Amino acid sequence: MHAFNLQPKKLSLAERLADMAVDALIDEADLSPKPALVDRRGNGAHTDLHLGLMHASALSLWPAFKEMADAALECGEIGLPLREALGRIGREGEAAMLATTDGVNTHRGAIWALGLLVAAAALEPESSVASAVTLRAARLALLNDRYAPKPFSHGAQVAQRYGVRGAREEAQLAFPAVTGLGLPQLKRSRAAGAGEQNARLDALLAIMTTLADTCVLYRAGEPGLQAMQHGARAVLDAGGSASLGGRRQLHALDQQLIAMNASPGGAADLLAACLFLDRIERGDGLFPGVC
Ligand SMILES: CC(C)(COP(=O)(O)OP(=O)(O)OC[C@H]1O[C@@H](n2cnc3c(N)ncnc32)[C@H](O[C@H]2O[C@H](COP(=O)(O)OP(=O)(O)OP(=O)(O)O)[C@@H](O)[C@H]2O)[C@@H]1O)[C@@H](O)C(=O)NCCC(=O)NCCS
Ligand SMILES: Nc1ncnc2[nH]cnc12
C-alpha cells in the first residue's frame, strides 16, 4: 500500500483543452520582449496591469474554458444552443476575471477567441488542423446570441469610427490574422532556426503587421495603428527578432508604442490563440491520457 497515489490523474478532454488554453495565455504573458505589452520585463504601456495579474487572470479562466468545452461535447453540434451557452459562460468568465483583477480588463478578447476555439476543438477532437478548428469557431461566432448585451465597448466604438474589423469579425472570418500570418510565421521562424521564444515573437509581429487592433485604435488612433503595423513589418524585414538588426527595430518599436500609449492587446490575444492552435495541431496531449 502506498501513502500517495502516484498514478497521473486521467484528464477529461475538456480539462485538457482548458489546460492548453490557460497555458497559451501564460506563455503569451511570459513571452519577452513584447512591444508595449506586459511581459517579464515590465508593464509596457499599462499602468493597471502587471505579469502577476496576467497569470492570476489566466488561471481564473480555467473553469470557464472547461465549461465551454463540456458544453460543446454535450451539444455535439454547431447551433444556437451551443452559441448561447458559450455566450453565458463567456460572460461568467469575464465576471470571474474582473473579480480576480479587481475590475481590470486583462483578457476580454482572449476569452472570446480562446473560448470559441476550445469549443470548436472539443466538437471534433480528431479534426485538429488549425484551418478546420478556426472554421468551426467562425461558424459559432456567426450565430447571433440573443442574450448578448448591445455593445458600447471600446472595440465597437472604434470599429464604427474608423470602419475597421474588430474582435468579433476576426472570429467570424475564421481568424485570418492567426491562420494566415501568425501560425505560418511561427513555423517559418522555427524552420529558419530561430529559438522558440524568438519564433513566437515573430508570430506576434506578423499578426501586428496588419491587424486592426481596436485597443491600439482606442488608445492612440490611426497614428498608433500605423506605428504598430509599420514597426512590426520593419522588425521582420530586418531579419526578425532572432537577428541583431531585428532586435534593434524591436527595441525602437517598444519605445515608440509605449510613448504613444499604444498597447497591442488584441494582437497579444491572437498570439495566445496561435499558440493554442499550434499545440492542438501538433497533438500535444489532446488525446494521451484522455478519458
Ligand atoms: C465580441 C467581444 C470580443 C466584444 O468585442 P468588442 O470589440 O465589442 O469589445 P471590446 O471590449 O473592445 O473587446 C474586444 C477585445 O478583443 C481584443 N481585440 C482588439 N482588437 C482585436 C482584433 N482586431 N481582433 C481580435 N481581438 C481584438 C482586445 O482584448 C485585449 O485588450 C484588452 C486590454 O485592452 P486595454 O486597452 O488595456 O483595456 P480596455 O478595457 O479596452 O481599456 P482601459 O483599461 O484602457 O480603460 C484585453 O482584454 C485583451 O484581451 C479587445 O479589448 C466579446 O468580448 C463578447 O461579445 N463577449 C460577450 C460574451 C461572449 O459571447 N463570449 C463568447 C464566449 S466564446
Ligand atoms: N501581455 C499583455 N499585455 C497587455 N495586454 C494584454 N492583453 C492580453 N495579453 C496582454
Coordinates of C-alpha atoms and ligand atoms in Angstrom, one line a residue:
M1 CA 0.0 0.0 0.0
H2 CA 1.3 3.5 -0.9
A3 CA 0.8 6.6 1.1
F4 CA 0.4 8.6 -2.1
N5 CA -1.3 7.6 -5.4
L6 CA 1.5 8.4 -7.9
Q7 CA -0.6 7.4 -10.9
P8 CA -1.1 10.6 -13.1
K9 CA -4.7 11.6 -13.0
K10 CA -6.5 10.9 -16.2
L11 CA -7.8 14.2 -17.5
S12 CA -11.0 14.6 -19.5
L13 CA -10.9 16.2 -22.9
A14 CA -12.5 19.3 -21.5
E15 CA -9.8 19.5 -18.8
R16 CA -7.0 19.1 -21.3
L17 CA -8.4 21.8 -23.5
A18 CA -8.8 24.2 -20.6
D19 CA -5.2 23.4 -19.5
M20 CA -4.0 24.2 -23.1
A21 CA -5.9 27.4 -23.2
V22 CA -4.5 28.6 -19.9
D23 CA -1.0 27.5 -20.9
A24 CA -1.3 29.5 -24.1
L25 CA -2.3 32.6 -22.1
I26 CA 0.6 32.2 -19.6
D27 CA 3.1 31.6 -22.4
E28 CA 1.8 34.8 -24.2
A29 CA 2.1 36.8 -21.0
D30 CA 5.7 35.5 -20.2
L31 CA 7.0 36.0 -23.7
S32 CA 9.6 38.8 -23.7
P33 CA 10.4 41.4 -25.0
K34 CA 7.0 42.1 -26.5
P35 CA 6.4 45.7 -27.7
A36 CA 4.4 47.8 -25.2
L37 CA 2.7 44.8 -23.7
V38 CA 3.1 43.3 -20.2
D39 CA 5.9 40.8 -20.1
R40 CA 8.7 39.5 -17.8
R41 CA 10.4 42.9 -18.1
G42 CA 7.6 45.1 -17.0
N43 CA 4.1 46.6 -17.7
G44 CA 4.7 48.0 -21.2
A45 CA 2.2 50.8 -21.9
H46 CA 0.0 49.8 -19.0
T47 CA -0.4 51.4 -15.6
D48 CA -3.0 49.0 -14.3
L49 CA -1.5 45.6 -15.4
H50 CA 1.4 43.5 -14.4
L51 CA 2.6 40.0 -15.0
G52 CA 1.3 38.5 -11.8
L53 CA -2.2 39.9 -12.6
M54 CA -2.0 38.4 -16.1
H55 CA -1.1 35.0 -14.6
A56 CA -3.9 35.2 -12.0
S57 CA -6.4 36.3 -14.7
A58 CA -5.3 33.3 -16.9
L59 CA -5.8 30.8 -14.1
S60 CA -9.2 32.3 -13.2
L61 CA -10.4 31.4 -16.7
W62 CA -9.7 27.6 -16.4
P63 CA -13.3 26.7 -15.2
A64 CA -14.9 28.8 -18.0
F65 CA -12.8 27.1 -20.7
K66 CA -13.5 23.7 -19.3
E67 CA -17.2 24.5 -19.1
M68 CA -17.2 25.8 -22.7
A69 CA -15.5 22.5 -23.9
D70 CA -18.1 20.5 -21.9
A71 CA -20.9 22.5 -23.4
A72 CA -19.6 21.7 -26.9
L73 CA -19.3 18.0 -26.0
E74 CA -22.8 18.0 -24.6
C75 CA -24.4 19.9 -27.5
G76 CA -22.4 18.0 -30.1
E77 CA -23.1 20.3 -32.9
I78 CA -22.8 23.9 -34.1
G79 CA -26.1 25.7 -33.4
L80 CA -27.8 28.4 -31.3
P81 CA -28.0 26.3 -28.1
L82 CA -24.2 26.0 -28.1
R83 CA -23.6 29.6 -29.2
E84 CA -25.8 30.9 -26.4
A85 CA -24.3 28.5 -23.8
L86 CA -20.8 29.9 -24.8
G87 CA -22.1 33.5 -24.5
R88 CA -23.4 32.8 -21.0
I89 CA -20.2 31.0 -19.9
G90 CA -18.1 33.7 -21.5
R91 CA -19.9 36.5 -19.6
E92 CA -19.5 34.5 -16.4
G93 CA -15.8 34.0 -17.3
E94 CA -15.4 37.8 -17.7
A95 CA -17.0 38.3 -14.3
A96 CA -14.5 35.8 -12.7
M97 CA -11.7 37.6 -14.5
L98 CA -12.8 41.0 -13.2
A99 CA -13.3 39.7 -9.7
T100 CA -9.7 38.4 -9.8
T101 CA -8.2 41.5 -11.2
D102 CA -10.2 44.0 -9.2
G103 CA -12.0 45.3 -12.2
V104 CA -9.1 45.5 -14.7
N105 CA -9.7 44.2 -18.2
T106 CA -6.9 41.7 -18.7
H107 CA -8.3 39.0 -21.1
R108 CA -11.7 40.1 -22.5
G109 CA -10.6 39.5 -26.1
A110 CA -8.8 36.2 -25.2
I111 CA -12.0 34.8 -23.5
W112 CA -13.8 35.4 -26.8
A113 CA -11.1 34.0 -29.1
L114 CA -10.0 31.0 -27.0
G115 CA -13.5 30.2 -25.8
L116 CA -14.6 29.8 -29.4
L117 CA -11.5 27.8 -30.3
V118 CA -11.8 25.5 -27.2
A119 CA -15.4 24.7 -28.1
A120 CA -14.5 24.2 -31.8
A121 CA -11.7 21.8 -30.8
A122 CA -14.0 19.9 -28.4
L123 CA -16.6 19.4 -31.1
E124 CA -14.3 17.3 -33.3
P125 CA -11.1 16.5 -31.5
E126 CA -9.9 14.2 -34.3
S127 CA -10.1 17.2 -36.7
S128 CA -7.5 19.4 -35.2
V129 CA -5.8 21.1 -38.1
A130 CA -5.9 24.9 -37.4
S131 CA -7.9 25.7 -40.5
A132 CA -10.6 23.2 -39.6
V133 CA -10.8 24.3 -35.9
T134 CA -10.9 28.0 -36.9
L135 CA -13.7 27.4 -39.4
R136 CA -15.9 25.7 -36.8
A137 CA -15.1 28.6 -34.4
A138 CA -16.2 31.1 -37.1
R139 CA -19.5 29.2 -37.7
L140 CA -20.1 29.6 -33.9
A141 CA -19.2 33.3 -33.9
L142 CA -21.5 34.0 -36.8
L143 CA -24.5 32.9 -34.8
N144 CA -26.4 35.6 -33.0
D145 CA -26.5 35.2 -29.3
R146 CA -29.9 36.7 -28.3
Y147 CA -28.8 37.4 -24.8
A148 CA -25.6 39.3 -25.6
P149 CA -25.8 42.9 -24.4
K150 CA -25.7 45.6 -27.1
P151 CA -22.0 46.5 -27.3
F152 CA -21.0 50.0 -26.3
S153 CA -17.5 48.7 -25.9
H154 CA -14.2 50.4 -26.8
G155 CA -13.9 48.0 -29.7
A156 CA -17.4 48.7 -31.0
Q157 CA -16.8 52.5 -30.8
V158 CA -13.6 52.5 -32.7
A159 CA -14.7 49.9 -35.2
Q160 CA -17.6 52.3 -36.1
R161 CA -15.4 55.4 -36.1
Y162 CA -12.6 54.0 -38.3
G163 CA -14.6 51.4 -40.2
V164 CA -12.4 48.5 -39.2
R165 CA -13.0 44.9 -38.2
G166 CA -12.8 44.2 -34.5
A167 CA -12.5 41.0 -32.4
R168 CA -16.0 39.8 -33.4
E169 CA -15.3 40.0 -37.2
E170 CA -11.8 38.4 -36.8
A171 CA -13.5 35.4 -35.3
Q172 CA -16.3 35.4 -37.9
L173 CA -13.7 35.3 -40.7
A174 CA -12.0 32.3 -39.1
F175 CA -9.1 34.2 -37.5
P176 CA -7.2 35.3 -40.7
A177 CA -4.5 37.1 -38.6
V178 CA -3.8 33.8 -36.9
T179 CA -4.0 31.2 -39.7
G180 CA -2.7 33.5 -42.5
L181 CA 0.0 35.3 -40.6
G182 CA 0.8 34.2 -37.0
L183 CA 1.0 30.4 -37.5
P184 CA 2.8 30.5 -40.8
Q185 CA 5.4 32.9 -39.4
L186 CA 5.8 30.7 -36.2
K187 CA 6.6 27.7 -38.5
R188 CA 8.9 29.7 -40.8
S189 CA 10.9 31.2 -38.0
R190 CA 11.3 27.7 -36.3
A191 CA 12.3 26.2 -39.7
A192 CA 14.9 29.0 -40.1
G193 CA 16.5 28.0 -36.8
A194 CA 15.1 30.7 -34.5
G195 CA 14.7 29.6 -30.9
E196 CA 11.1 29.1 -29.7
Q197 CA 10.8 32.5 -27.9
N198 CA 12.0 34.3 -31.0
A199 CA 9.7 32.3 -33.3
R200 CA 6.8 33.3 -31.0
L201 CA 7.9 36.9 -31.0
D202 CA 8.0 36.8 -34.8
A203 CA 4.5 35.3 -34.9
L204 CA 3.2 38.2 -32.7
L205 CA 4.9 40.7 -35.0
A206 CA 3.4 39.0 -38.1
I207 CA -0.1 39.4 -36.5
M208 CA 0.7 43.1 -35.8
T209 CA 1.7 43.9 -39.4
T210 CA -2.0 44.0 -40.5
L211 CA -4.3 43.6 -37.5
A212 CA -6.8 46.5 -36.9
D213 CA -6.2 46.2 -33.1
T214 CA -9.0 48.1 -31.5
C215 CA -7.0 48.6 -28.3
V216 CA -4.4 50.5 -30.2
L217 CA -7.0 52.5 -32.1
Y218 CA -8.9 53.4 -28.9
R219 CA -5.7 54.4 -27.1
A220 CA -3.7 56.0 -29.9
G221 CA -5.9 56.4 -33.0
E222 CA -4.7 55.8 -36.6
P223 CA -1.1 57.1 -35.9
G224 CA -0.8 54.4 -33.3
L225 CA -2.1 51.7 -35.5
Q226 CA 0.2 52.8 -38.3
A227 CA 3.2 52.8 -36.0
M228 CA 2.3 49.3 -34.8
Q229 CA 1.9 47.9 -38.3
H230 CA 4.9 49.6 -39.9
G231 CA 7.1 48.9 -36.9
A232 CA 6.3 45.2 -36.8
R233 CA 7.0 45.0 -40.6
A234 CA 10.3 46.7 -40.0
V235 CA 11.4 44.1 -37.4
L236 CA 10.5 41.2 -39.7
D237 CA 12.2 42.8 -42.7
A238 CA 15.3 43.4 -40.7
G239 CA 15.6 39.6 -40.1
G240 CA 13.1 39.0 -37.3
S241 CA 13.6 39.0 -33.5
A242 CA 16.4 36.5 -33.6
S243 CA 18.7 38.9 -35.6
L244 CA 20.6 41.8 -34.2
G245 CA 19.0 44.2 -36.8
G246 CA 15.6 42.9 -35.9
R247 CA 16.2 43.3 -32.2
R248 CA 17.2 47.0 -32.7
Q249 CA 14.0 47.6 -34.6
L250 CA 12.0 45.7 -31.9
H251 CA 13.5 47.9 -29.2
A252 CA 12.6 51.1 -31.2
L253 CA 9.1 49.8 -31.7
D254 CA 8.7 49.1 -28.0
Q255 CA 9.8 52.7 -27.1
Q256 CA 7.6 54.2 -29.8
L257 CA 4.4 52.3 -28.8
I258 CA 4.9 53.0 -25.1
A259 CA 5.4 56.7 -25.9
M260 CA 2.1 56.6 -27.8
N261 CA 0.3 54.5 -25.1
A262 CA -0.5 52.1 -27.9
S263 CA -0.7 48.6 -26.3
P264 CA -1.5 45.9 -28.9
G265 CA -3.7 43.8 -26.5
G266 CA -5.7 42.4 -29.4
A267 CA -2.6 41.1 -31.1
A268 CA -1.5 39.6 -27.8
D269 CA -4.8 37.7 -27.5
L270 CA -4.4 36.4 -31.1
L271 CA -0.9 35.2 -30.3
A272 CA -2.4 33.2 -27.5
A273 CA -4.9 31.8 -30.0
C274 CA -2.0 31.0 -32.3
L275 CA -0.1 29.1 -29.6
F276 CA -3.2 27.2 -28.6
L277 CA -3.8 26.1 -32.2
D278 CA -0.2 25.2 -32.6
R279 CA -0.4 22.8 -29.7
I280 CA -3.6 21.3 -30.9
E281 CA -2.3 20.8 -34.4
R282 CA 0.9 19.2 -33.1
G283 CA -1.3 16.9 -31.0
D284 CA 0.4 17.9 -27.8
G285 CA -1.6 15.9 -25.4
L286 CA -5.1 16.3 -26.7
F287 CA -5.6 12.5 -26.8
P288 CA -3.0 10.9 -24.5
G289 CA -4.5 10.2 -21.1
V290 CA -7.9 11.5 -22.1
C291 CA -10.8 9.6 -20.7
Ligands
LIG1 C1 -17.1 40.1 -29.2 C2 -16.4 40.5 -28.0 C3 -14.9 40.2 -28.2 C4 -16.5 42.0 -27.7 O1 -15.9 42.7 -28.7 P1 -15.9 44.3 -28.8 O2 -15.0 44.7 -29.9 O3 -17.3 44.8 -28.9 O4 -15.4 44.7 -27.4 P2 -14.1 45.1 -26.6 O5 -14.5 45.3 -25.2 O6 -13.3 46.2 -27.2 O7 -13.2 43.8 -26.6 C5 -12.5 43.3 -27.7 C6 -11.2 42.8 -27.2 O8 -10.6 42.0 -28.2 C7 -9.2 42.2 -28.3 N1 -9.0 42.8 -29.7 C8 -8.9 44.1 -30.1 N2 -8.8 44.2 -31.4 C9 -8.9 42.9 -31.9 C10 -8.9 42.4 -33.2 N3 -8.8 43.2 -34.3 N4 -9.0 41.1 -33.3 C11 -9.1 40.3 -32.2 N5 -9.1 40.7 -30.9 C12 -9.0 42.0 -30.8 C13 -8.9 43.2 -27.2 O9 -8.6 42.5 -26.0 C14 -7.3 42.7 -25.4 O10 -7.2 44.0 -25.0 C15 -7.7 44.2 -23.7 C16 -6.9 45.2 -22.9 O11 -7.1 46.5 -23.5 P3 -7.0 47.8 -22.7 O12 -6.9 49.0 -23.6 O13 -6.0 47.7 -21.6 O14 -8.4 47.8 -21.9 P4 -9.7 48.5 -22.1 O15 -10.7 47.8 -21.2 O16 -10.1 48.4 -23.6 O17 -9.5 50.0 -21.7 P5 -8.8 50.7 -20.5 O18 -8.4 49.7 -19.5 O19 -7.7 51.5 -21.0 O20 -9.9 51.6 -19.9 C17 -7.6 42.9 -23.0 O21 -8.9 42.5 -22.7 C18 -7.1 42.0 -24.1 O22 -7.8 40.7 -24.1 C19 -10.2 44.0 -27.0 O23 -10.3 44.5 -25.7 C20 -16.7 39.7 -26.8 O24 -16.0 40.2 -25.7 C21 -18.1 39.4 -26.4 O25 -19.1 39.6 -27.1 N6 -18.2 38.9 -25.3 C22 -19.5 38.5 -24.7 C23 -19.5 37.1 -24.2 C24 -19.5 36.1 -25.3 O26 -20.3 35.9 -26.2 N7 -18.5 35.3 -25.2 C25 -18.4 34.2 -26.1 C26 -17.6 33.2 -25.4 S1 -16.7 32.2 -26.5
LIG2 N1 0.6 40.7 -22.4 C1 -0.4 41.6 -22.5 N2 -0.2 42.9 -22.1 C2 -1.2 43.7 -22.2 N3 -2.5 43.4 -22.6 C3 -2.7 42.2 -22.9 N4 -3.8 41.5 -23.3 C4 -3.5 40.2 -23.5 N5 -2.2 40.0 -23.2 C5 -1.7 41.2 -22.9

